[in-house]
mmCIF file of C-alpha atoms and ligand atoms in Angstrom:
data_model
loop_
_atom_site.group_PDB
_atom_site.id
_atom_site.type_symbol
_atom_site.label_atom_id
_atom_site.label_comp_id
_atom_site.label_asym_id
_atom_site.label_seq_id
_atom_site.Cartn_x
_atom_site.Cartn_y
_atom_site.Cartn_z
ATOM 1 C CA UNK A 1 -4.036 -20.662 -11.713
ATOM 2 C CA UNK A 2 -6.715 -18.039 -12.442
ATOM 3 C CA UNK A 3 -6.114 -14.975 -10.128
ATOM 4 C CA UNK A 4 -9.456 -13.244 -10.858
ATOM 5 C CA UNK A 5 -12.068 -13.325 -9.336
ATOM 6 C CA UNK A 6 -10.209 -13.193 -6.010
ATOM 7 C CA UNK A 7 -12.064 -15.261 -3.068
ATOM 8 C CA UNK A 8 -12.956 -13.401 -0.532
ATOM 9 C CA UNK A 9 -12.642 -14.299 3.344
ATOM 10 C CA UNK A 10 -13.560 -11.920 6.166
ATOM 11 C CA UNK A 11 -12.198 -12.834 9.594
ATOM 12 C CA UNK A 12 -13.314 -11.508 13.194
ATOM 13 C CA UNK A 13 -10.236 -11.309 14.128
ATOM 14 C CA UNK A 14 -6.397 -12.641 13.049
ATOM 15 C CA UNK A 15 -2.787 -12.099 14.371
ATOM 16 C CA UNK A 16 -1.829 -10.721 11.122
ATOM 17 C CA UNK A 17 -4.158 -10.655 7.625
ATOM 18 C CA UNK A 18 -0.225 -11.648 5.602
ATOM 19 C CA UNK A 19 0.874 -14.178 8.319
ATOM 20 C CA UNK A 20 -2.863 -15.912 7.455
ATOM 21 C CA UNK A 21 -2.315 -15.955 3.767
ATOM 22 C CA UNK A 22 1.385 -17.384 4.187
ATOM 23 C CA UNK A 23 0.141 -20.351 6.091
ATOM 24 C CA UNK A 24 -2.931 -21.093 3.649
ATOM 25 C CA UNK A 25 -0.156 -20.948 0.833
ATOM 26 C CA UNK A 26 2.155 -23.288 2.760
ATOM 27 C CA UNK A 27 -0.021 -26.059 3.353
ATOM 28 C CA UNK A 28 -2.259 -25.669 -0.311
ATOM 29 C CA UNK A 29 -1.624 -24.100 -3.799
ATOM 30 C CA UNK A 30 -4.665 -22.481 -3.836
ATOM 31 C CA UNK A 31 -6.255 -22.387 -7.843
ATOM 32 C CA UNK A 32 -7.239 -18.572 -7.164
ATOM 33 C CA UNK A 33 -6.492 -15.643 -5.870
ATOM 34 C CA UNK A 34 -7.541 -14.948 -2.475
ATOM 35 C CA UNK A 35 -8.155 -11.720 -0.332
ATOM 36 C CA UNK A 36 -8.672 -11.930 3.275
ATOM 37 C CA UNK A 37 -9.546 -9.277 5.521
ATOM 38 C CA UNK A 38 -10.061 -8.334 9.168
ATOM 39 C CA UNK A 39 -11.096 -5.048 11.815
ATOM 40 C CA UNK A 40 -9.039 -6.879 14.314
ATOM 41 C CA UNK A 41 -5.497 -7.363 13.833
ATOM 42 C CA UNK A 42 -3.272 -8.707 17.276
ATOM 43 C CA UNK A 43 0.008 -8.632 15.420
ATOM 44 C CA UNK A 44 0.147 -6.408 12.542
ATOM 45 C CA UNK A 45 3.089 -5.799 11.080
ATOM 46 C CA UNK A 46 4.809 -2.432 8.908
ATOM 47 C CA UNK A 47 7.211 -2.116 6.722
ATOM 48 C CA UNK A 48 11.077 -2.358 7.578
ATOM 49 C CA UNK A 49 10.006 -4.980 10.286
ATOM 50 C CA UNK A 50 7.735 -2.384 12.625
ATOM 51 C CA UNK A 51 4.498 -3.270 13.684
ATOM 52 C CA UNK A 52 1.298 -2.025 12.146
ATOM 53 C CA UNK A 53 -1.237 -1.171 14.885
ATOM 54 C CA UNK A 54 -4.431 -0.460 14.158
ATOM 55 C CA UNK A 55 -7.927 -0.116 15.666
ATOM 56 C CA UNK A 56 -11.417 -1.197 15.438
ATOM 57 C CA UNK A 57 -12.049 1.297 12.657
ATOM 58 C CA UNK A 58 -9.608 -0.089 10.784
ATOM 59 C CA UNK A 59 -9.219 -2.432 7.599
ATOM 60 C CA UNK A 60 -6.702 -5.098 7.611
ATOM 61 C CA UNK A 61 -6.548 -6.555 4.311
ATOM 62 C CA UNK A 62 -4.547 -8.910 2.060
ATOM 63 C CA UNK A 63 -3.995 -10.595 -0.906
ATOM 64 C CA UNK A 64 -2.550 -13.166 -2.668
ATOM 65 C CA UNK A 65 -1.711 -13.595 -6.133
ATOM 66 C CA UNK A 66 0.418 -16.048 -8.137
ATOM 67 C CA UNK A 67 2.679 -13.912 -10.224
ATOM 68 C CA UNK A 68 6.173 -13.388 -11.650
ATOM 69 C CA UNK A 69 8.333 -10.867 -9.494
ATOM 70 C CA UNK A 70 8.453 -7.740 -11.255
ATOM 71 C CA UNK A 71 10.148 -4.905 -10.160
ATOM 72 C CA UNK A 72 7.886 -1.726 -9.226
ATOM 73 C CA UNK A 73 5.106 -4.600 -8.615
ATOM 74 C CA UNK A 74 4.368 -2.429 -4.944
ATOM 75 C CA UNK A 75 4.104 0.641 -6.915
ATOM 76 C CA UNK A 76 1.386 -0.723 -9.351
ATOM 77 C CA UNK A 77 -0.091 -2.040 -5.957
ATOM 78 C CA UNK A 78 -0.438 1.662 -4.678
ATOM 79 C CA UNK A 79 -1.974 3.132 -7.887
ATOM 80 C CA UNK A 80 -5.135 0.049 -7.800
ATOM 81 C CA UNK A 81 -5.410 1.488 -3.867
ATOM 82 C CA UNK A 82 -5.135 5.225 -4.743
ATOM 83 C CA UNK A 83 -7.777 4.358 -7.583
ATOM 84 C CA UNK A 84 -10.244 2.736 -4.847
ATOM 85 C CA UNK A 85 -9.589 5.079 -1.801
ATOM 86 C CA UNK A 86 -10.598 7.884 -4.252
ATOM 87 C CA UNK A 87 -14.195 8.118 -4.012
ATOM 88 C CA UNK A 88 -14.308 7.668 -0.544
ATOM 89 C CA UNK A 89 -12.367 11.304 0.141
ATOM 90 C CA UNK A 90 -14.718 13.447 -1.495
ATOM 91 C CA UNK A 91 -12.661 15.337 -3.767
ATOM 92 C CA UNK A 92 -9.777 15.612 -0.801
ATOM 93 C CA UNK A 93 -6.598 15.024 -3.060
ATOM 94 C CA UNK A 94 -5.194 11.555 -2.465
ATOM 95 C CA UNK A 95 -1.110 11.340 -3.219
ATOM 96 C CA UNK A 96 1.309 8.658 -3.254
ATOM 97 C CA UNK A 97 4.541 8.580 -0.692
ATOM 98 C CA UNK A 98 7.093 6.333 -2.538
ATOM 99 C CA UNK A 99 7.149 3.474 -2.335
ATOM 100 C CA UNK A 100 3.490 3.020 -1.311
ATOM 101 C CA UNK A 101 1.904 5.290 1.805
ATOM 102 C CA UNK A 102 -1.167 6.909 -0.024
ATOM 103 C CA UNK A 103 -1.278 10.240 1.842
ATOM 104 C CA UNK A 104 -3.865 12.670 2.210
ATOM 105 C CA UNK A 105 -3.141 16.030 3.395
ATOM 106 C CA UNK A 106 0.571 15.170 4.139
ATOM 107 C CA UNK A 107 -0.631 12.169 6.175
ATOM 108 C CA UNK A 108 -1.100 9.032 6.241
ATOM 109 C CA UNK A 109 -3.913 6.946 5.141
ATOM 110 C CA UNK A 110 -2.963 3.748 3.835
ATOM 111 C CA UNK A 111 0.455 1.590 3.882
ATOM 112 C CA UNK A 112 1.111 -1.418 1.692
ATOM 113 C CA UNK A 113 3.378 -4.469 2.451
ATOM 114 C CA UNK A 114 4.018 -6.789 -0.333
ATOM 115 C CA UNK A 115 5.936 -10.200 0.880
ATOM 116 C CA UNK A 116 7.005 -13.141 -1.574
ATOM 117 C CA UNK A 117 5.759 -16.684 -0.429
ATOM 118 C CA UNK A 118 7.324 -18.575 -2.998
ATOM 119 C CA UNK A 119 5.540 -18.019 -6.649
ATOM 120 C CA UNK A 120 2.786 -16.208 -4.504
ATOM 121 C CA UNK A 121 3.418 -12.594 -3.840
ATOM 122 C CA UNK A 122 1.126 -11.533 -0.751
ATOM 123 C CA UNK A 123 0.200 -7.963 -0.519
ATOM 124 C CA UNK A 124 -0.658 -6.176 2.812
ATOM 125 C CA UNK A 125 -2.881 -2.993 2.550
ATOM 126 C CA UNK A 126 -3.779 -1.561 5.858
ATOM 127 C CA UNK A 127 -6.157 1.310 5.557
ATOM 128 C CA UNK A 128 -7.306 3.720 8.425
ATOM 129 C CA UNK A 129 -11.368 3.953 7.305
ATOM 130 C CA UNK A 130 -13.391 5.547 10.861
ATOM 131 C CA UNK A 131 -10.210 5.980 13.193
ATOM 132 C CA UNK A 132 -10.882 9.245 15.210
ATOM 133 C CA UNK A 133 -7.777 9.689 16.568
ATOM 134 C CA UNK A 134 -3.769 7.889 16.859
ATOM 135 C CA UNK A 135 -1.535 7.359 19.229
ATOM 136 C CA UNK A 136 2.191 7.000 20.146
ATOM 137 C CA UNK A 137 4.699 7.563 17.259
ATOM 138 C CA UNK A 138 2.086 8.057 14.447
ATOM 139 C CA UNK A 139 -0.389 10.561 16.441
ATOM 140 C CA UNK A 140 0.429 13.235 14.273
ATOM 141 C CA UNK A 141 1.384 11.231 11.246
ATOM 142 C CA UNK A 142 -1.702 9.465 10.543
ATOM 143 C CA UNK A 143 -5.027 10.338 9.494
ATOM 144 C CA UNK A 144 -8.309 8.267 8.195
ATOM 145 C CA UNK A 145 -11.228 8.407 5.502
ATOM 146 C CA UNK A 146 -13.133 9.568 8.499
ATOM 147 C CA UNK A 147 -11.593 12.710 9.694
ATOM 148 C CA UNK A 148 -10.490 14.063 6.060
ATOM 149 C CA UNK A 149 -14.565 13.653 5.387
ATOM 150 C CA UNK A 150 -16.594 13.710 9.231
ATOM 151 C CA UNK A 151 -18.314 10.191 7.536
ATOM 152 C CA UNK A 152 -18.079 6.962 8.513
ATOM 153 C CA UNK A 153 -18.183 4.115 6.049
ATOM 154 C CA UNK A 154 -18.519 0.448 6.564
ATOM 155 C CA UNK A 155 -15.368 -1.132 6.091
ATOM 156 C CA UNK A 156 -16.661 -4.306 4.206
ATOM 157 C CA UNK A 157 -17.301 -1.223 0.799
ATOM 158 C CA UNK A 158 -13.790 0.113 1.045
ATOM 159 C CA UNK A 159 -12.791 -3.936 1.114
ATOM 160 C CA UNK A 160 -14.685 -4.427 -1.808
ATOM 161 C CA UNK A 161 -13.239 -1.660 -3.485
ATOM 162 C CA UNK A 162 -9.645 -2.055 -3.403
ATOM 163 C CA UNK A 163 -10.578 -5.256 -4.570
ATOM 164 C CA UNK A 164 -11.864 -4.412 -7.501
ATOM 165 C CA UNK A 165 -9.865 -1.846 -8.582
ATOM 166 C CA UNK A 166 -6.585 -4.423 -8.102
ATOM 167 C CA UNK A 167 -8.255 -6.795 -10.273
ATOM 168 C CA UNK A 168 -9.085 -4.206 -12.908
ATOM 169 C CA UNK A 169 -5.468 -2.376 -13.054
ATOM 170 C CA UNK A 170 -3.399 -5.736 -12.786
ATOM 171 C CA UNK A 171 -5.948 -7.101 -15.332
ATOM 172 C CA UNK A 172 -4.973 -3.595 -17.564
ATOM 173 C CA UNK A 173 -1.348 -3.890 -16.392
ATOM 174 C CA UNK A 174 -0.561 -7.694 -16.585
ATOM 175 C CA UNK A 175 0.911 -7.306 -12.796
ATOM 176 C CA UNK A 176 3.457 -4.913 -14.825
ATOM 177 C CA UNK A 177 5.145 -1.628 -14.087
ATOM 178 C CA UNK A 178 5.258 -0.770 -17.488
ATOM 179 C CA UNK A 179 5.855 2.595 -18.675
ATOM 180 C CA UNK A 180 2.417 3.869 -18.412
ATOM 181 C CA UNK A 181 2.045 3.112 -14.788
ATOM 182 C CA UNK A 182 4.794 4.674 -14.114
ATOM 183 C CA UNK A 183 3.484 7.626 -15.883
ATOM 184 C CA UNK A 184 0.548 7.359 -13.578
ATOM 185 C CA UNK A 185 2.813 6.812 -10.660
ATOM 186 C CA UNK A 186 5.238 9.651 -10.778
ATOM 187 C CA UNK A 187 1.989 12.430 -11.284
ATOM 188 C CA UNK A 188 0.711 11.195 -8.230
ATOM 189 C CA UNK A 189 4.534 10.924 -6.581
ATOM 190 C CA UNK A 190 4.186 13.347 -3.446
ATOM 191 C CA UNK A 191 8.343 12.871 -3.624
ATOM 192 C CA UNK A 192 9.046 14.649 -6.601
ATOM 193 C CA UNK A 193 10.325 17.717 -6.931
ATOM 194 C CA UNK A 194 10.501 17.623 -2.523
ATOM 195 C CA UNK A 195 13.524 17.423 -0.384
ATOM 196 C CA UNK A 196 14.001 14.062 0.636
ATOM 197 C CA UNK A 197 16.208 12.561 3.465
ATOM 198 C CA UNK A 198 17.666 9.118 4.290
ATOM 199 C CA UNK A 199 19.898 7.794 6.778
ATOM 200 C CA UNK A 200 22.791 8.269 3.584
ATOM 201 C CA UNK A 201 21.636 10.674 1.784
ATOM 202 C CA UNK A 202 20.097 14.439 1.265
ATOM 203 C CA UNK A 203 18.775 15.440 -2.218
ATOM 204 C CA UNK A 204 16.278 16.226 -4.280
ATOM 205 C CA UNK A 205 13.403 13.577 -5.316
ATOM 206 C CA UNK A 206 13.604 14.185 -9.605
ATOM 207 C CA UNK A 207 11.970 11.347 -10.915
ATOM 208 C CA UNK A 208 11.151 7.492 -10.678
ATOM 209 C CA UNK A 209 12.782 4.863 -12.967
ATOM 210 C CA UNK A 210 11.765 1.844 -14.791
ATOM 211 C CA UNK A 211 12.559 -0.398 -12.041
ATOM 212 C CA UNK A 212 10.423 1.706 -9.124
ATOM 213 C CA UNK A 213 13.539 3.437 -8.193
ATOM 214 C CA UNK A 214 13.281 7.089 -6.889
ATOM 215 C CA UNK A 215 15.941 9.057 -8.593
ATOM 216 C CA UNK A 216 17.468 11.419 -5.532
ATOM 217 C CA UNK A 217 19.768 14.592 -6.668
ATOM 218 C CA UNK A 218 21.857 15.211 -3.950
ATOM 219 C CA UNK A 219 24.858 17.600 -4.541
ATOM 220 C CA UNK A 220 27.767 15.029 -5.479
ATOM 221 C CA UNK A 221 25.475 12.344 -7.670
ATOM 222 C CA UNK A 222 22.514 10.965 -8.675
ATOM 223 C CA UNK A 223 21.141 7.846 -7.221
ATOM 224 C CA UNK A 224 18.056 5.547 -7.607
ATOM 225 C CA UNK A 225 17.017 4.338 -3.681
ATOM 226 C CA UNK A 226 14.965 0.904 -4.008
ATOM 227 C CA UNK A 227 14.190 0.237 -0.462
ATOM 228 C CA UNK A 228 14.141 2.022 3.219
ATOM 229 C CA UNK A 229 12.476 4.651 4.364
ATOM 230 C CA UNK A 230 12.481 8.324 2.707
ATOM 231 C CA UNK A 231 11.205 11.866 4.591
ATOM 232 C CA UNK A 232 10.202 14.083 2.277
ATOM 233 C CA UNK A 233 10.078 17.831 3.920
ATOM 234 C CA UNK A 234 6.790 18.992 4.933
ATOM 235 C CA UNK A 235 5.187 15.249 4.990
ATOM 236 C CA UNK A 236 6.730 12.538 6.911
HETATM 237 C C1 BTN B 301 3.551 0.016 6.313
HETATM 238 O O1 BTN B 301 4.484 -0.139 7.120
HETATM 239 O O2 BTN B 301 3.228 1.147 5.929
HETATM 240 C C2 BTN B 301 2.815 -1.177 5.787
HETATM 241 C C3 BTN B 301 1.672 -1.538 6.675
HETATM 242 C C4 BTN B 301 0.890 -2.746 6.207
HETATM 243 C C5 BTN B 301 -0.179 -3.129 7.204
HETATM 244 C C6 BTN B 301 -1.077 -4.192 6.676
HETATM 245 S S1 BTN B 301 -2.510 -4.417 7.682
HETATM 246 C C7 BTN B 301 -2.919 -5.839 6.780
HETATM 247 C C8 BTN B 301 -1.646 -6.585 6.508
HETATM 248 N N1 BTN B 301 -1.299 -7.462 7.600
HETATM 249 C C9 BTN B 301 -0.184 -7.095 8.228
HETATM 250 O O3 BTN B 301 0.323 -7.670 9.219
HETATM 251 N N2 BTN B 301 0.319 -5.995 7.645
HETATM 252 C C10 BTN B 301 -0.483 -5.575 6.515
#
């Protein structure tokens, strides 16, 4: 299996850019890599089993890869999608929400969900490009390439992009989270240094480990969180 170049499919519209990808890699073992995406999605889903709902200005995009599991893998996924979003915000500085939200001005722009399909990992990236405004429980959460910059882009570049920049920093990275990415990853960590809160626990973010853990101070102990969901004060 040679992952690079992916293939690239654009659909008018699919239930769900991952759910696609799973049943092309149940019914074939593709030789390549293949990235898939989509303006209309009719059953997105989030992280932590929610729903992902976006709209026409929207990209829905995913890809699939044959690799080993590695831990961190999701982070390395959010640094190749920080590294193509860049250019497209104009200067605007672009952050990273562990595990994966790329923020912009404390909100959302981008969320990643990366699901195993047997040696296949499939990676979700759902990216608000010309969205002018949200509703319901993100309405104030959310925000787009469009309203950090008044420009619209075509959704097909910003496609293109994150493709490009995944193949070049897994190429660099060997699908790793070695120590340099997570160099990379923890300067661009909005977390650290913030208050943080989960359902458990109420500390301070100090620093990620070598497994994509975020190290949380709280006043009894320090402990590395691997999953869930994390509010940092002031963001989300
Ligand atoms: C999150 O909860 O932040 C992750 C959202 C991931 C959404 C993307 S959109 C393309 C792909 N297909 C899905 O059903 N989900 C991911």
């Amino acid at each position: 299996m040679i992952n690079f170049p992916l293939s690239e499919i654009c659909l008018e519209s699919v239930d769900s850019t991952n759910n696609y990808l799973k049943r092309i890699l149940k019914e074939d073992e593709p030789p390549f890599g293949i990235s898939v995406m989509t303006k209309v999605q009719t059953f997105g889903r989030g992280r932590l089993g929610r729903s992902w709902q976006s709209s026409q200005g929207s990209l829905c995009m995913s890809i699939a890869v044959k690799n080993q599991y590695a831990e961190g893998f999701t982070l390395l996924v959010a640094l190749a999608v920080y590294e193509a979003l860049k250019p497209f915000c104009k200067g605007k500085p672009l952050l990273i929400k562990w595990p994966n939200d790329i923020i912009c001005e404390n909100k959302k722009l981008c969320g990643i969900l990366c699901e195993r399909a047997s040696e296949y990992t499939v990676i979700g990236i759902g990216i608000n490009v010309n969205d002018k405004e949200f509703f319901g429980e993100i309405k104030d959460k959310a925000t787009s390439l469009y309203l950090l910059t008044s420009r619209r882009f075509d959704v097909k570049d910003v496609f293109t992009a994150v493709n490009t920049s995944f193949e070049k920093l897994m190429t660099e990275f060997d699908f790793s989270f070695s120590p340099k990415a997570r160099e990379e990853y923890k300067n661009l960590c909005a977390n650290i240094g913030k208050e943080v809160k989960t359902e458990k626990y109420t500390g301070i973010a100090t620093d990620i480990d070598e497994r994509g853990g975020l190290l949380v101070k709280t006043e009894e102990e320090t402990i590395s969180l691997t999953s869930g969901e994390v509010a940092v004060h002031g963001i989300y």
